[in-house]
Coordinates of C-alpha atoms in Angstrom, one line a residue:
Chain A
X143 CA 41.7 132.3 104.6
X144 CA 39.7 129.1 104.4
X145 CA 36.0 129.7 103.5
X146 CA 35.0 131.9 106.4
X147 CA 31.6 132.1 104.8
X148 CA 30.4 128.6 106.0
X149 CA 26.6 128.7 105.8
X150 CA 24.3 128.2 108.8
X151 CA 23.8 124.6 109.5
X152 CA 21.1 122.7 107.9
X153 CA 18.3 121.1 109.9
X154 CA 20.1 117.8 109.7
X155 CA 23.4 116.8 108.2
X156 CA 23.1 113.2 109.3
X157 CA 22.5 110.2 107.2
X158 CA 18.8 110.2 107.4
X159 CA 16.9 107.1 106.9
X160 CA 14.6 106.8 103.9
X161 CA 10.8 106.6 104.1
X162 CA 9.0 103.4 102.9
X163 CA 12.1 101.2 102.5
X164 CA 14.5 100.2 105.1
X165 CA 17.6 101.4 103.2
X166 CA 18.5 103.9 100.4
X167 CA 19.8 101.0 98.3
X168 CA 16.1 99.9 98.0
X169 CA 15.1 103.3 96.4
X170 CA 18.0 103.1 94.1
X171 CA 17.1 99.5 93.0
X172 CA 13.6 100.8 92.4
X173 CA 15.0 103.5 90.1
X174 CA 17.0 100.9 88.1
X175 CA 14.0 98.6 88.0
X176 CA 11.7 101.3 86.8
X177 CA 14.1 102.4 84.0
X178 CA 14.6 98.8 83.0
X179 CA 10.9 98.2 82.8
X180 CA 10.3 101.6 80.7
X181 CA 13.1 100.5 78.2
X182 CA 11.6 97.1 77.9
X183 CA 8.2 98.6 77.2
X184 CA 9.8 101.1 74.9
X185 CA 11.4 98.4 73.0
X186 CA 8.1 96.3 72.6
X187 CA 6.4 99.5 71.4
X188 CA 9.0 100.1 68.8
X189 CA 9.1 96.4 67.6
X190 CA 5.3 95.8 67.7
X191 CA 4.3 99.0 65.7
X192 CA 7.1 99.2 63.2
Chain B
X145 CA -6.1 134.9 70.2
X146 CA -9.6 135.8 71.7
X147 CA -10.0 138.1 74.7
X148 CA -10.7 135.0 77.0
X149 CA -7.3 133.6 75.9
X150 CA -5.6 136.8 76.7
X151 CA -7.4 136.8 80.1
X152 CA -6.2 133.2 80.9
X153 CA -2.6 133.9 79.7
X154 CA -2.1 137.3 81.5
X155 CA -4.2 136.3 84.6
X156 CA -2.1 133.1 85.0
X157 CA 1.2 134.7 84.7
X158 CA 0.2 137.6 87.0
X159 CA -1.1 135.3 89.6
X160 CA 1.9 133.2 89.8
X161 CA 4.3 136.4 90.1
X162 CA 2.0 138.0 92.6
X163 CA 1.8 134.7 94.6
X164 CA 5.6 134.4 94.7
X165 CA 6.0 138.0 96.1
X166 CA 3.2 137.6 98.6
X167 CA 4.2 134.2 99.8
X168 CA 7.7 135.3 100.6
X169 CA 7.1 138.8 101.8
X170 CA 9.0 140.1 104.8
X171 CA 12.7 140.4 105.6
X172 CA 15.0 137.6 105.2
X173 CA 18.4 136.6 106.3
X174 CA 21.1 135.1 103.9
X175 CA 20.0 131.6 104.8
X176 CA 16.5 132.3 104.0
X177 CA 17.2 134.3 100.9
X178 CA 19.6 131.8 99.2
X179 CA 18.6 128.5 100.7
X180 CA 14.9 129.2 101.6
X181 CA 15.6 128.4 105.2
X182 CA 16.1 124.7 104.2
X183 CA 12.5 124.0 104.7
X184 CA 11.8 122.5 101.3
X185 CA 10.1 119.1 101.2
X186 CA 11.1 116.3 98.9
X187 CA 8.2 116.8 96.4
X188 CA 8.8 120.6 96.3
X189 CA 12.5 119.8 95.6
X190 CA 11.6 117.3 92.9
X191 CA 9.2 119.8 91.2
X192 CA 11.7 122.5 91.4
X193 CA 14.4 120.3 89.8
X194 CA 12.1 119.4 87.0
X195 CA 10.7 122.9 86.4
X196 CA 14.3 124.3 86.2
X197 CA 15.3 121.7 83.6
X198 CA 12.1 122.1 81.7
X199 CA 12.5 125.3 79.7
X200 CA 10.1 126.7 77.1
X201 CA 12.0 125.1 74.4
X202 CA 11.2 121.7 75.9
X203 CA 7.5 122.4 75.2
X204 CA 8.0 124.1 71.9
X205 CA 10.6 122.0 70.3
X206 CA 10.2 118.5 71.7
X207 CA 6.8 117.9 70.1
X208 CA 8.3 119.2 66.9
X209 CA 11.3 117.0 67.1
X210 CA 8.9 114.0 67.5
X211 CA 6.9 115.2 64.5
X212 CA 9.9 115.1 62.2
X213 CA 12.2 112.7 63.9
X214 CA 10.1 110.4 65.8
X215 CA 10.5 109.5 69.6
X216 CA 14.1 108.4 69.8
X217 CA 15.1 111.6 71.5
X218 CA 13.7 110.0 74.8
X219 CA 16.8 107.8 75.0
X220 CA 18.8 111.0 75.8
X221 CA 17.3 110.7 79.2
X222 CA 18.1 107.1 80.0
X223 CA 21.2 108.2 81.9
X224 CA 19.4 110.6 84.1
X225 CA 18.0 108.1 86.7
X226 CA 21.5 106.6 87.0
X227 CA 22.9 110.1 87.5
X228 CA 20.4 110.6 90.2
X229 CA 21.7 107.7 92.1
X230 CA 25.3 108.6 91.9
X231 CA 24.6 112.2 93.1
X232 CA 22.4 110.8 96.0
X233 CA 25.1 108.5 97.2
X234 CA 28.1 110.8 96.8
X235 CA 27.6 114.6 96.1
X236 CA 24.6 115.3 98.5
X237 CA 26.1 113.9 101.6
X238 CA 29.3 116.0 101.1
X239 CA 27.5 119.2 100.2
X240 CA 25.4 118.8 103.4
X241 CA 28.4 117.9 105.5
X242 CA 30.4 120.9 104.4
X243 CA 27.2 123.2 104.7
X244 CA 27.9 125.0 101.5
X245 CA 25.7 127.5 99.7
X246 CA 27.2 126.8 96.3
X247 CA 28.9 123.7 94.7
X248 CA 32.0 125.7 94.1
X249 CA 32.6 126.4 97.8
X250 CA 33.3 122.7 98.1
X251 CA 36.2 123.1 95.6
X252 CA 38.0 125.5 97.9
X253 CA 37.7 123.2 100.8
X254 CA 39.0 120.3 98.8
X255 CA 41.5 122.1 96.6
X256 CA 42.3 125.9 96.9
X257 CA 40.8 129.3 96.1
X258 CA 41.9 129.4 92.6
X259 CA 40.1 126.1 91.5
X260 CA 37.0 127.4 93.3
X261 CA 37.2 130.8 91.3
X262 CA 38.0 129.1 88.1
X263 CA 34.8 126.9 88.5
X264 CA 32.6 129.6 89.5
X265 CA 33.7 132.1 86.8
X266 CA 33.1 129.3 84.2
X267 CA 29.6 128.8 85.5
X268 CA 28.8 132.6 85.6
X269 CA 30.1 133.1 82.0
X270 CA 28.3 130.0 80.6
X271 CA 25.1 130.4 82.6
X272 CA 25.1 134.2 82.3
X273 CA 25.0 133.8 78.5
X274 CA 22.6 130.9 78.6
X275 CA 20.0 132.7 80.6
X276 CA 19.8 135.2 77.8
X277 CA 19.0 132.4 75.4
X278 CA 16.6 130.8 77.9
X279 CA 14.5 134.1 77.4
X280 CA 15.4 134.6 73.7
X281 CA 14.7 131.3 72.2
X282 CA 10.9 131.1 73.1
X283 CA 10.5 134.9 72.7
X284 CA 11.4 134.8 69.1
X285 CA 8.9 132.1 68.5
X286 CA 6.1 133.6 70.8
X287 CA 6.6 137.0 69.3
X288 CA 6.2 135.6 65.8
X289 CA 3.1 133.6 66.7
X290 CA 1.5 136.5 68.8
X291 CA 2.6 139.2 66.4
X292 CA 4.5 141.1 69.3
X293 CA 7.8 142.9 69.1
X294 CA 10.6 140.7 70.3
X295 CA 11.6 143.2 72.9
X296 CA 8.1 143.4 74.5
X297 CA 8.1 139.6 74.9
X298 CA 11.6 139.5 76.4
X299 CA 10.5 142.2 78.8
X300 CA 7.4 140.4 79.8
X301 CA 9.2 137.2 80.7
X302 CA 12.2 138.9 82.2
X303 CA 10.5 141.5 84.2
X304 CA 8.0 139.1 85.8
X305 CA 10.8 136.8 86.8
X306 CA 12.9 139.6 88.2
X307 CA 9.9 140.9 90.3
X308 CA 9.5 137.7 92.3
X309 CA 13.1 136.5 92.3
X310 CA 14.6 139.6 93.6
X311 CA 11.7 139.8 96.2
X312 CA 11.7 136.4 97.6
X313 CA 15.0 134.6 96.4
X314 CA 15.2 130.9 96.5
X315 CA 11.9 130.4 98.3
X316 CA 10.0 132.4 95.7
X317 CA 11.6 130.3 93.0
X318 CA 10.5 127.1 94.5
X319 CA 7.0 128.3 95.4
X320 CA 6.3 129.7 91.9
X321 CA 7.7 126.6 90.2
X322 CA 4.9 124.5 91.9
X323 CA 2.2 126.6 90.3
X324 CA 4.2 126.7 87.0
X325 CA 4.6 122.9 86.9
X326 CA 0.9 122.4 87.6
X327 CA 0.2 124.8 84.5
X328 CA 2.7 123.1 82.3
X329 CA 1.5 119.5 83.0
X330 CA -2.1 120.4 83.1
X331 CA -1.9 122.1 79.8
X332 CA 0.0 119.4 78.1
X333 CA -2.1 116.7 79.3
X334 CA -5.2 118.4 78.2
X335 CA -3.6 119.1 74.7
X336 CA -2.6 115.4 74.5
X337 CA -6.2 114.2 75.4
X338 CA -7.7 116.5 72.8
X339 CA -5.3 115.6 69.9
X340 CA -6.1 112.0 70.5
X341 CA -9.9 112.6 70.8
X342 CA -9.8 114.6 67.6
X343 CA -8.5 111.9 65.4
X344 CA -10.8 110.8 62.6
X345 CA -14.0 109.2 63.9
X346 CA -13.5 105.7 62.6
X347 CA -9.9 105.6 63.8
X348 CA -9.1 104.1 67.2
X349 CA -6.1 104.8 69.5
X350 CA -4.5 101.5 68.2
X351 CA -4.8 102.5 64.6
X352 CA -3.1 105.8 65.4
X353 CA -0.2 103.9 66.9
X354 CA 0.0 101.7 63.8
X355 CA 0.1 104.8 61.6
X356 CA 2.9 106.4 63.6
X357 CA 4.7 103.3 63.9
X358 CA 4.6 102.4 60.0
X359 CA 5.8 105.8 59.4
X360 CA 8.8 105.4 61.5
X361 CA 7.8 107.7 64.4
X362 CA 7.7 105.1 67.2
X363 CA 11.4 104.5 67.0
X364 CA 11.8 104.8 70.8
X365 CA 14.7 102.5 71.4
X366 CA 17.7 101.7 69.1
X367 CA 20.3 99.4 70.6
X368 CA 22.8 99.7 67.8
X369 CA 26.0 101.2 69.0
X370 CA 27.1 104.2 66.8
X371 CA 29.2 107.0 68.1
X372 CA 27.9 109.5 65.5
X373 CA 24.3 108.8 66.3
X374 CA 23.4 111.3 69.1
X375 CA 20.3 109.4 70.2
X376 CA 20.6 105.7 70.9
X377 CA 20.4 103.5 74.0
X378 CA 24.2 103.6 74.5
X379 CA 24.8 107.2 74.0
X380 CA 21.8 107.8 76.5
X381 CA 23.1 105.5 79.2
X382 CA 26.8 106.7 78.9
X383 CA 27.5 110.0 77.4
X384 CA 24.3 111.6 78.5
X385 CA 24.9 110.2 82.0
X386 CA 28.1 112.3 82.3
X387 CA 26.1 115.4 81.0
X388 CA 23.5 114.9 83.6
X389 CA 25.9 114.3 86.5
X390 CA 27.6 117.6 85.5
X391 CA 24.3 119.4 85.1
X392 CA 22.7 118.2 88.3
X393 CA 25.8 117.8 90.4
X394 CA 27.9 120.9 89.6
X395 CA 25.6 123.4 87.9
X396 CA 24.4 125.8 90.7
X397 CA 21.0 126.4 89.2
X398 CA 20.3 122.8 89.9
X399 CA 22.4 122.3 93.2
X400 CA 20.7 125.3 94.7
X401 CA 17.4 123.6 94.3
X402 CA 18.2 120.4 96.4
X403 CA 20.3 122.4 98.9
X404 CA 17.1 124.0 100.0
X405 CA 16.0 120.8 101.5
X406 CA 15.1 120.0 105.1
X407 CA 17.5 117.2 105.2
X408 CA 19.7 114.9 103.3
X409 CA 16.6 112.6 103.1
X410 CA 14.4 115.1 101.5
X411 CA 17.2 116.2 99.0
X412 CA 17.8 112.6 97.9
X413 CA 14.0 111.9 97.6
X414 CA 13.7 115.1 95.5
X415 CA 16.4 113.6 93.0
X416 CA 14.8 110.2 93.2
X417 CA 11.3 111.7 92.2
X418 CA 13.2 113.6 89.2
X419 CA 14.9 110.2 88.3
X420 CA 11.4 108.4 88.3
X421 CA 9.3 110.9 86.5
X422 CA 11.7 112.6 84.0
X423 CA 11.8 109.8 81.4
X424 CA 7.9 109.3 81.5
X425 CA 7.4 113.0 81.2
X426 CA 9.7 113.3 78.2
X427 CA 8.0 110.2 76.6
X428 CA 4.5 112.0 77.1
X429 CA 5.7 115.2 75.4
X430 CA 7.3 113.4 72.5
X431 CA 4.2 111.2 72.2
X432 CA 2.0 114.3 72.1
X433 CA 4.3 115.4 69.1
X434 CA 3.7 112.1 67.3
X435 CA -0.1 112.2 67.9
X436 CA 0.0 115.7 66.4
X437 CA 1.9 114.1 63.4
X438 CA -1.0 111.5 63.1
X439 CA -3.6 114.2 63.5
X440 CA -1.9 116.1 60.5
X441 CA -2.1 113.0 58.3
X442 CA -5.9 113.4 58.2
X443 CA -6.1 117.2 58.6
X444 CA -4.0 119.1 56.1
X445 CA -1.1 120.9 57.8
X446 CA 0.4 124.2 56.3
X447 CA 3.0 123.6 53.8
X448 CA 5.4 125.5 56.3
X449 CA 4.7 125.9 59.9
X450 CA 6.2 129.4 60.3
X451 CA 3.3 131.4 59.2
X452 CA 5.0 134.9 59.2
X453 CA 7.9 133.5 57.1
X454 CA 5.5 132.0 54.6
X455 CA 3.4 135.2 54.4
X456 CA 6.4 137.1 53.2
X457 CA 6.7 135.0 50.2
X458 CA 3.0 135.3 49.6
X459 CA 3.3 139.1 49.8
X460 CA 6.6 139.1 47.8
X461 CA 6.9 141.5 45.0
X462 CA 8.3 138.8 42.8
X463 CA 5.4 137.2 40.9
X464 CA 7.4 134.2 39.7
X465 CA 8.0 133.3 43.4
X466 CA 4.3 133.8 44.2
X467 CA 3.3 131.5 41.4
X468 CA 5.9 128.9 42.2
X469 CA 4.6 128.9 45.9
X470 CA 1.0 128.4 44.7
X471 CA 2.2 125.5 42.6
X472 CA 4.0 123.9 45.5
X473 CA 0.9 124.4 47.7
X474 CA -1.3 122.6 45.2
X475 CA 1.3 119.7 44.8
X476 CA 1.5 119.5 48.6
X477 CA -2.4 119.1 48.8
X478 CA -2.4 116.5 46.1
X479 CA 0.2 114.5 47.9
X480 CA -1.7 114.9 51.2
X481 CA -4.9 113.7 49.7
X482 CA -3.2 110.6 48.1
X483 CA -1.3 109.7 51.3
X484 CA -4.4 110.1 53.3
X485 CA -6.3 107.7 51.0
X486 CA -3.3 105.2 51.4
X487 CA -3.2 105.5 55.2
X488 CA -7.0 104.7 55.3
X489 CA -6.4 101.6 53.3
X490 CA -3.3 100.8 55.5
X491 CA -5.5 101.0 58.6
X492 CA -8.0 98.6 56.9
X493 CA -5.2 96.2 56.0
X494 CA -3.8 96.3 59.5
X495 CA -7.1 95.4 61.0
X496 CA -7.4 92.4 58.7
X497 CA -3.9 91.4 59.4
X498 CA -3.1 91.2 55.6
X499 CA 0.8 91.5 56.0
X500 CA 1.7 91.6 52.3
X501 CA -0.9 94.5 51.8
X502 CA 0.4 96.2 54.9
X503 CA 3.9 96.1 53.6
X504 CA 2.9 97.4 50.2
X505 CA 0.8 100.2 51.6
X506 CA 3.7 101.2 54.3
X507 CA 6.1 101.6 51.2
X508 CA 3.6 103.6 49.3
X509 CA 2.8 105.9 52.3
X510 CA 6.5 106.5 53.1
X511 CA 7.2 107.3 49.5
X512 CA 4.5 109.9 49.6
X513 CA 5.7 111.2 52.8
X514 CA 9.2 111.8 51.2
X515 CA 7.5 113.5 48.3
X516 CA 5.7 115.7 50.8
X517 CA 9.0 116.6 52.4
X518 CA 10.5 117.3 49.1
X519 CA 7.8 119.9 48.4
X520 CA 8.5 121.4 51.8
X521 CA 12.1 121.7 51.0
X522 CA 11.4 123.6 47.8
X523 CA 9.2 126.0 49.9
X524 CA 12.0 126.4 52.4
X525 CA 14.1 127.5 49.5
X526 CA 11.5 130.1 48.5
X527 CA 11.4 131.3 52.1
X528 CA 15.1 131.9 52.2
X529 CA 15.1 133.4 48.8
X530 CA 12.7 136.0 50.0
X531 CA 14.3 136.6 53.3
X532 CA 18.0 135.2 53.5
X533 CA 17.8 135.7 57.3
X534 CA 14.6 133.7 57.9
X535 CA 14.7 130.6 60.0
X536 CA 14.2 127.6 57.6
X537 CA 13.7 125.1 60.5
X538 CA 10.2 125.3 61.3
X539 CA 9.8 122.3 63.8
X540 CA 9.5 124.8 66.9
X541 CA 6.2 126.0 65.3
X542 CA 4.5 122.7 64.9
X543 CA 2.9 122.2 68.3
X544 CA 1.7 125.9 68.6
X545 CA 0.2 125.9 65.0
X546 CA -1.9 122.9 66.2
X547 CA -2.8 124.8 69.4
X548 CA -3.7 128.1 67.7
X549 CA -5.7 126.4 64.9
X550 CA -7.5 123.6 66.7
X551 CA -7.8 124.2 70.4
X552 CA -10.9 125.9 71.7
X553 CA -10.9 129.3 73.2
X554 CA -9.4 129.5 76.7
X555 CA -7.1 126.5 76.1
X556 CA -5.1 128.5 73.5
X557 CA -4.2 131.0 76.3
X558 CA -3.6 128.2 78.7
X559 CA -1.1 126.5 76.3
X560 CA 0.7 129.9 75.9
X561 CA 0.8 130.2 79.6
X562 CA 2.5 126.8 79.6
X563 CA 5.3 128.1 77.4
X564 CA 5.7 131.3 79.4
X565 CA 5.6 129.4 82.7
X566 CA 8.4 127.0 81.5
X567 CA 10.5 130.0 80.3
X568 CA 10.0 131.8 83.8
X569 CA 10.7 128.8 85.8
X570 CA 14.0 128.1 84.2
X571 CA 15.0 131.8 84.1
X572 CA 14.2 132.2 87.8
X573 CA 16.4 129.3 88.8
X574 CA 19.3 130.6 86.7
X575 CA 19.1 134.2 88.0
X576 CA 18.8 132.9 91.5
X577 CA 21.9 130.8 91.1
X578 CA 23.9 133.5 89.2
X579 CA 23.3 135.9 92.0
X580 CA 24.2 133.3 94.7
X581 CA 27.5 132.4 93.0
X582 CA 28.3 136.1 92.5
X583 CA 27.7 136.9 96.1
X584 CA 29.2 133.8 97.8
X585 CA 32.1 132.7 95.7
X586 CA 33.3 136.2 94.4
X587 CA 31.8 139.2 96.3
X588 CA 31.9 137.9 99.8
X589 CA 34.9 135.5 99.4
X590 CA 37.3 138.0 97.6
X591 CA 35.8 141.6 97.4
X592 CA 34.0 142.5 100.7
X593 CA 34.8 139.9 103.2
X594 CA 33.5 141.1 106.5
X595 CA 30.1 142.8 106.0
X596 CA 27.0 142.0 108.0
X597 CA 24.3 139.5 107.0
X598 CA 21.9 142.3 105.7
X599 CA 24.6 143.7 103.4
X600 CA 24.9 140.3 101.7
X601 CA 21.1 139.8 101.4
X602 CA 20.9 143.3 99.8
X603 CA 23.8 142.5 97.5
X604 CA 22.2 139.2 96.4
X605 CA 18.9 141.2 95.6
X606 CA 21.0 143.7 93.5
X607 CA 23.0 140.9 91.8
X608 CA 19.7 139.0 90.9
X609 CA 18.4 142.3 89.5
X610 CA 21.6 143.1 87.5
X611 CA 21.7 139.4 86.0
X612 CA 18.0 139.8 85.1
X613 CA 18.6 143.1 83.3
X614 CA 21.7 141.6 81.5
X615 CA 19.5 138.6 80.5
X616 CA 16.9 140.9 79.0
X617 CA 19.4 142.9 77.1
X618 CA 21.2 139.9 75.8
X619 CA 17.9 138.3 74.7
X620 CA 16.9 141.6 72.9
X621 CA 20.2 141.9 71.0
X622 CA 20.8 138.2 70.6
X623 CA 19.3 138.1 67.0
X624 CA 22.3 140.4 66.0
X625 CA 24.6 137.6 67.2
X626 CA 23.5 134.5 65.7
X627 CA 27.1 133.0 65.8
X628 CA 27.2 134.0 69.4
X629 CA 24.0 131.9 70.2
X630 CA 25.7 129.0 68.6
X631 CA 28.9 129.7 70.6
X632 CA 26.8 129.8 73.8
X633 CA 25.3 126.4 72.9
X634 CA 28.7 125.0 72.3
X635 CA 30.1 126.4 75.5
X636 CA 27.6 124.3 77.5
X637 CA 28.6 121.1 75.9
X638 CA 32.4 122.0 75.8
X639 CA 32.7 122.9 79.5
X640 CA 30.5 120.6 81.4
X641 CA 32.9 117.6 81.0
X642 CA 35.9 119.4 82.4
X643 CA 33.9 120.9 85.3
X644 CA 32.5 117.5 86.0
X645 CA 36.2 116.0 85.9
X646 CA 37.2 118.5 88.6
X647 CA 34.4 117.4 90.8
X648 CA 35.1 113.7 90.1
X649 CA 38.8 114.3 91.2
X650 CA 37.5 116.1 94.3
X651 CA 35.1 113.5 95.3
X652 CA 36.9 110.3 94.4
X653 CA 40.7 110.7 93.8
X654 CA 42.2 112.2 97.0
X655 CA 45.8 111.8 95.9
X656 CA 45.4 114.5 93.2
X657 CA 45.9 118.0 94.6
X658 CA 45.0 121.5 93.8
X659 CA 47.7 122.5 91.2
X660 CA 47.5 119.2 89.3
X661 CA 43.7 119.4 88.9
X662 CA 43.9 123.0 88.0
X663 CA 46.4 122.6 85.2
X664 CA 44.9 119.3 84.3
X665 CA 41.6 121.1 83.9
X666 CA 43.1 123.7 81.7
X667 CA 44.9 121.2 79.4
X668 CA 41.7 119.1 79.3
X669 CA 39.6 122.1 78.1
X670 CA 42.1 123.1 75.5
X671 CA 42.1 119.5 74.1
X672 CA 38.2 119.4 74.0
X673 CA 38.1 122.6 72.2
X674 CA 40.7 121.5 69.8
X675 CA 38.9 118.2 69.1
X676 CA 35.7 120.3 68.5
X677 CA 37.5 122.6 66.0
X678 CA 39.0 119.6 64.2
X679 CA 35.6 118.0 64.0
X680 CA 34.2 121.2 62.7
X681 CA 36.8 121.5 60.1
X682 CA 36.5 117.9 59.1
X683 CA 40.2 117.1 59.9
X684 CA 39.7 114.9 62.9
X685 CA 40.7 111.2 62.3
X686 CA 37.6 109.0 61.9
X687 CA 37.8 107.5 65.3
X688 CA 37.7 110.9 66.8
X689 CA 34.6 112.0 64.9
X690 CA 32.1 111.9 67.8
X691 CA 28.8 113.7 68.7
X692 CA 29.0 116.6 71.1
X693 CA 27.6 114.5 73.8
X694 CA 30.8 112.6 74.0
X695 CA 32.8 115.7 74.8
X696 CA 31.3 115.3 78.4
X697 CA 32.9 111.9 78.7
X698 CA 36.1 113.0 77.0
X699 CA 36.6 116.1 79.0
X700 CA 35.9 114.4 82.3
X701 CA 38.4 111.5 81.5
X702 CA 41.1 114.0 80.4
X703 CA 40.9 116.0 83.7
X704 CA 41.4 112.7 85.7
X705 CA 44.1 111.5 83.2
X706 CA 46.2 114.8 83.4
X707 CA 45.6 115.1 87.1
X708 CA 47.1 111.7 87.6
X709 CA 50.0 112.5 85.2
X710 CA 50.8 116.0 86.8
X711 CA 50.6 115.1 90.4
X712 CA 54.0 113.7 90.8
X713 CA 55.4 117.3 89.6
X714 CA 53.6 119.0 92.5
X715 CA 53.6 118.9 96.3
X716 CA 51.5 116.2 97.9
X717 CA 47.9 117.4 98.2
X718 CA 47.2 118.9 101.8
X719 CA 43.7 120.1 101.1
X720 CA 42.6 116.4 100.6
X721 CA 42.5 116.0 104.3
X722 CA 40.0 118.7 104.9
X723 CA 37.2 116.4 104.1
X724 CA 38.5 114.0 106.6
X725 CA 39.1 116.8 109.2
X726 CA 35.5 117.9 108.7
X727 CA 34.2 114.4 109.1
X728 CA 36.0 114.4 112.5
X729 CA 34.7 117.8 113.6
X730 CA 31.2 116.8 112.8
X731 CA 30.6 113.4 114.1
X732 CA 27.4 111.9 112.9

C-alpha cells in the first residue's frame, strides 16, 4: 500500500510569489548579501580590536 | 532569589502554559492537531524555528563559551543562511506538493516503506533520547543554582510542556513559542544593556572592546583552513552547512514547524527570517558573554563558578584542602588586582595610541590571565579531589553567576524564566515531532491502518504524553548514565550525515533506487561509526583525523557514493517516477 495516509491539502501548494521582491532569487541574494556583510564586519572587528 | 523573582519566574511560566491551553481549546482534527490547520504566518514560523533550535543550553553555555573561548563559535552558524536557501528551493516545494505530515513520508513515496521506516526509527531513537537531555542539561544547572532537587526541576519543565503540547498540539507549540521567544530576547537584551552600563565609570564602550580584543575574545572570524579546528570560516560554511541542511530539512522537530505554514511562500519566508536573524542572534548572545568577561576583569569573579561544588571543598573535613583553597583564593585575588591595574594602564595607552606601550601591557595582561587560569586549574583539582563525580567545567555557570550576583530584583526571576522558556520551547517541538512521527509513520502506516480521524488525534495526544513521561524519566536518571549522555550527543552527529544523504539521493539522484540507497545508507553509517571509533582510539591516519562536524559531510557523501556503486546490482528504480506522477496529477 502506498501511503494511504496522505494529509489533507494545504491552503496552497503552488509556487506562490514572494512579497516585496519580484522573484525568490532576490530574497536568496539578500540572504547571501547580509551574510557577506556580516562576515566582513566581523573580520574588521577581529582585526581592529586585536 | 527574592519573593518578587519567584513571582516573575513562576508567573511567566504559568501564564505561557495557560495561554497555550486556552488559545487552542476545543476539539481538533488530525490536520489541526499535527499541522495547526496550516494557518501559521511567516513570522510565526520563523519564531517557531528559532525557538525550537534555541535550547536552554544556548543561553546557559553560549555566554560561558564566549567568556573562555571568545566569539569564534559564531562561525559555526555561517552555513545556516545557505542551508535555508537550499531548503527553500528544493525541500519545501516537494514537501508541499506531496502534502506530507512528516519528512519521512516522502521517503516512502520516493523509495519504499523500509527506507521510510528506517529513517523514522533513527529519528525516534535519536530525538527520543535527546529530548531527555534537552530537559536534563539545564535542570542540572538550574537545580544547582536554585538549590532544588533535580527531579523537581525536571518535573516542572516536563509537566508544563506536556500540559499544553498534549492539549493543543502543533498550534499550542507555535503559540507558546511566540511568548517564549519574547521572554528570551527581552531578558537577554536587558542583561546585555546592564552589563555594558555597569562597566567601570571611566570606561567607555570602545575601551571595553579594546580590552576584549587585546585579551583575545573578539576572535570572530578566522579564515585559516584547519580540519581539526571545529570553529573557523571554512568549517562553518561547509561542514556546518551539511549539519543545518540535515537538521532543518530532515529532522521532524524542525520540518513540522514550517509545514504548518499557510503556503509555500509563508514557509519560505519563515526559513529566510531564520537565515537573516540567526547569525546576529548568536553574535549578540556571544557578545553578552564577552561583556560579562570584561565586567569580571574589574569586578572580581569567584575562583570557580559552580558555587555548590566550591562549597563542598570549603566544608571538607580535610583541613589541608581547606587551607590550600584559601591560599589559592588569596593568590587569585592578588593576580586579579594586578591584572586590573595593568588593564587600566592598557586603556590609557590605547587612548593615547602609544603602540609600544599597548603591546607591552597586552603581553603583561595576557600573562596574568594565564596565571589566573592556572590558579583556577588548581582549584578544579581540589574540587575533583573532594568529589570525583563533580563537574569540573564551570562555563555553564558563568552567565547565571553574573545574573544572580549583580542583576536587580525581578530581573533575576526574568532571566531564570528565559532559561526555562528556552528549555520548554525546544522540548515542546521535540515531543510534538516524536508523537507525529510515531502516529503517522509507524502507528497509522503499519499498526492500525483504517481507524477514524478522532482515533488518530487521540493516539497523537497519548503518544505526546508518553514521550513526555519518557523524557522526564530519562532526564531524572540521566546522571546515572554519564556515558549514555555522551553517546546521545555522539548519535546526533553520527547519524545526521547519513539521513541527509538519503534525502539528497531522494531529491537529486533519481537513478538511485530504494535498495541501493537503503544498503548504501547502512554501509555509510557503519563506516562513519568506524571512523569515529578509530579517531577516538587514535589509530586513524592523519588525513582522517577530523572534527565531528565533518562526519555530516562524510556520511552524506558516502550514501551517495554507495548508492551509485550498488545501483547496477539492483533493479531500476520504479519509485523515482512517483514524484513525476505526482507532478502530473497536481498540475500547478
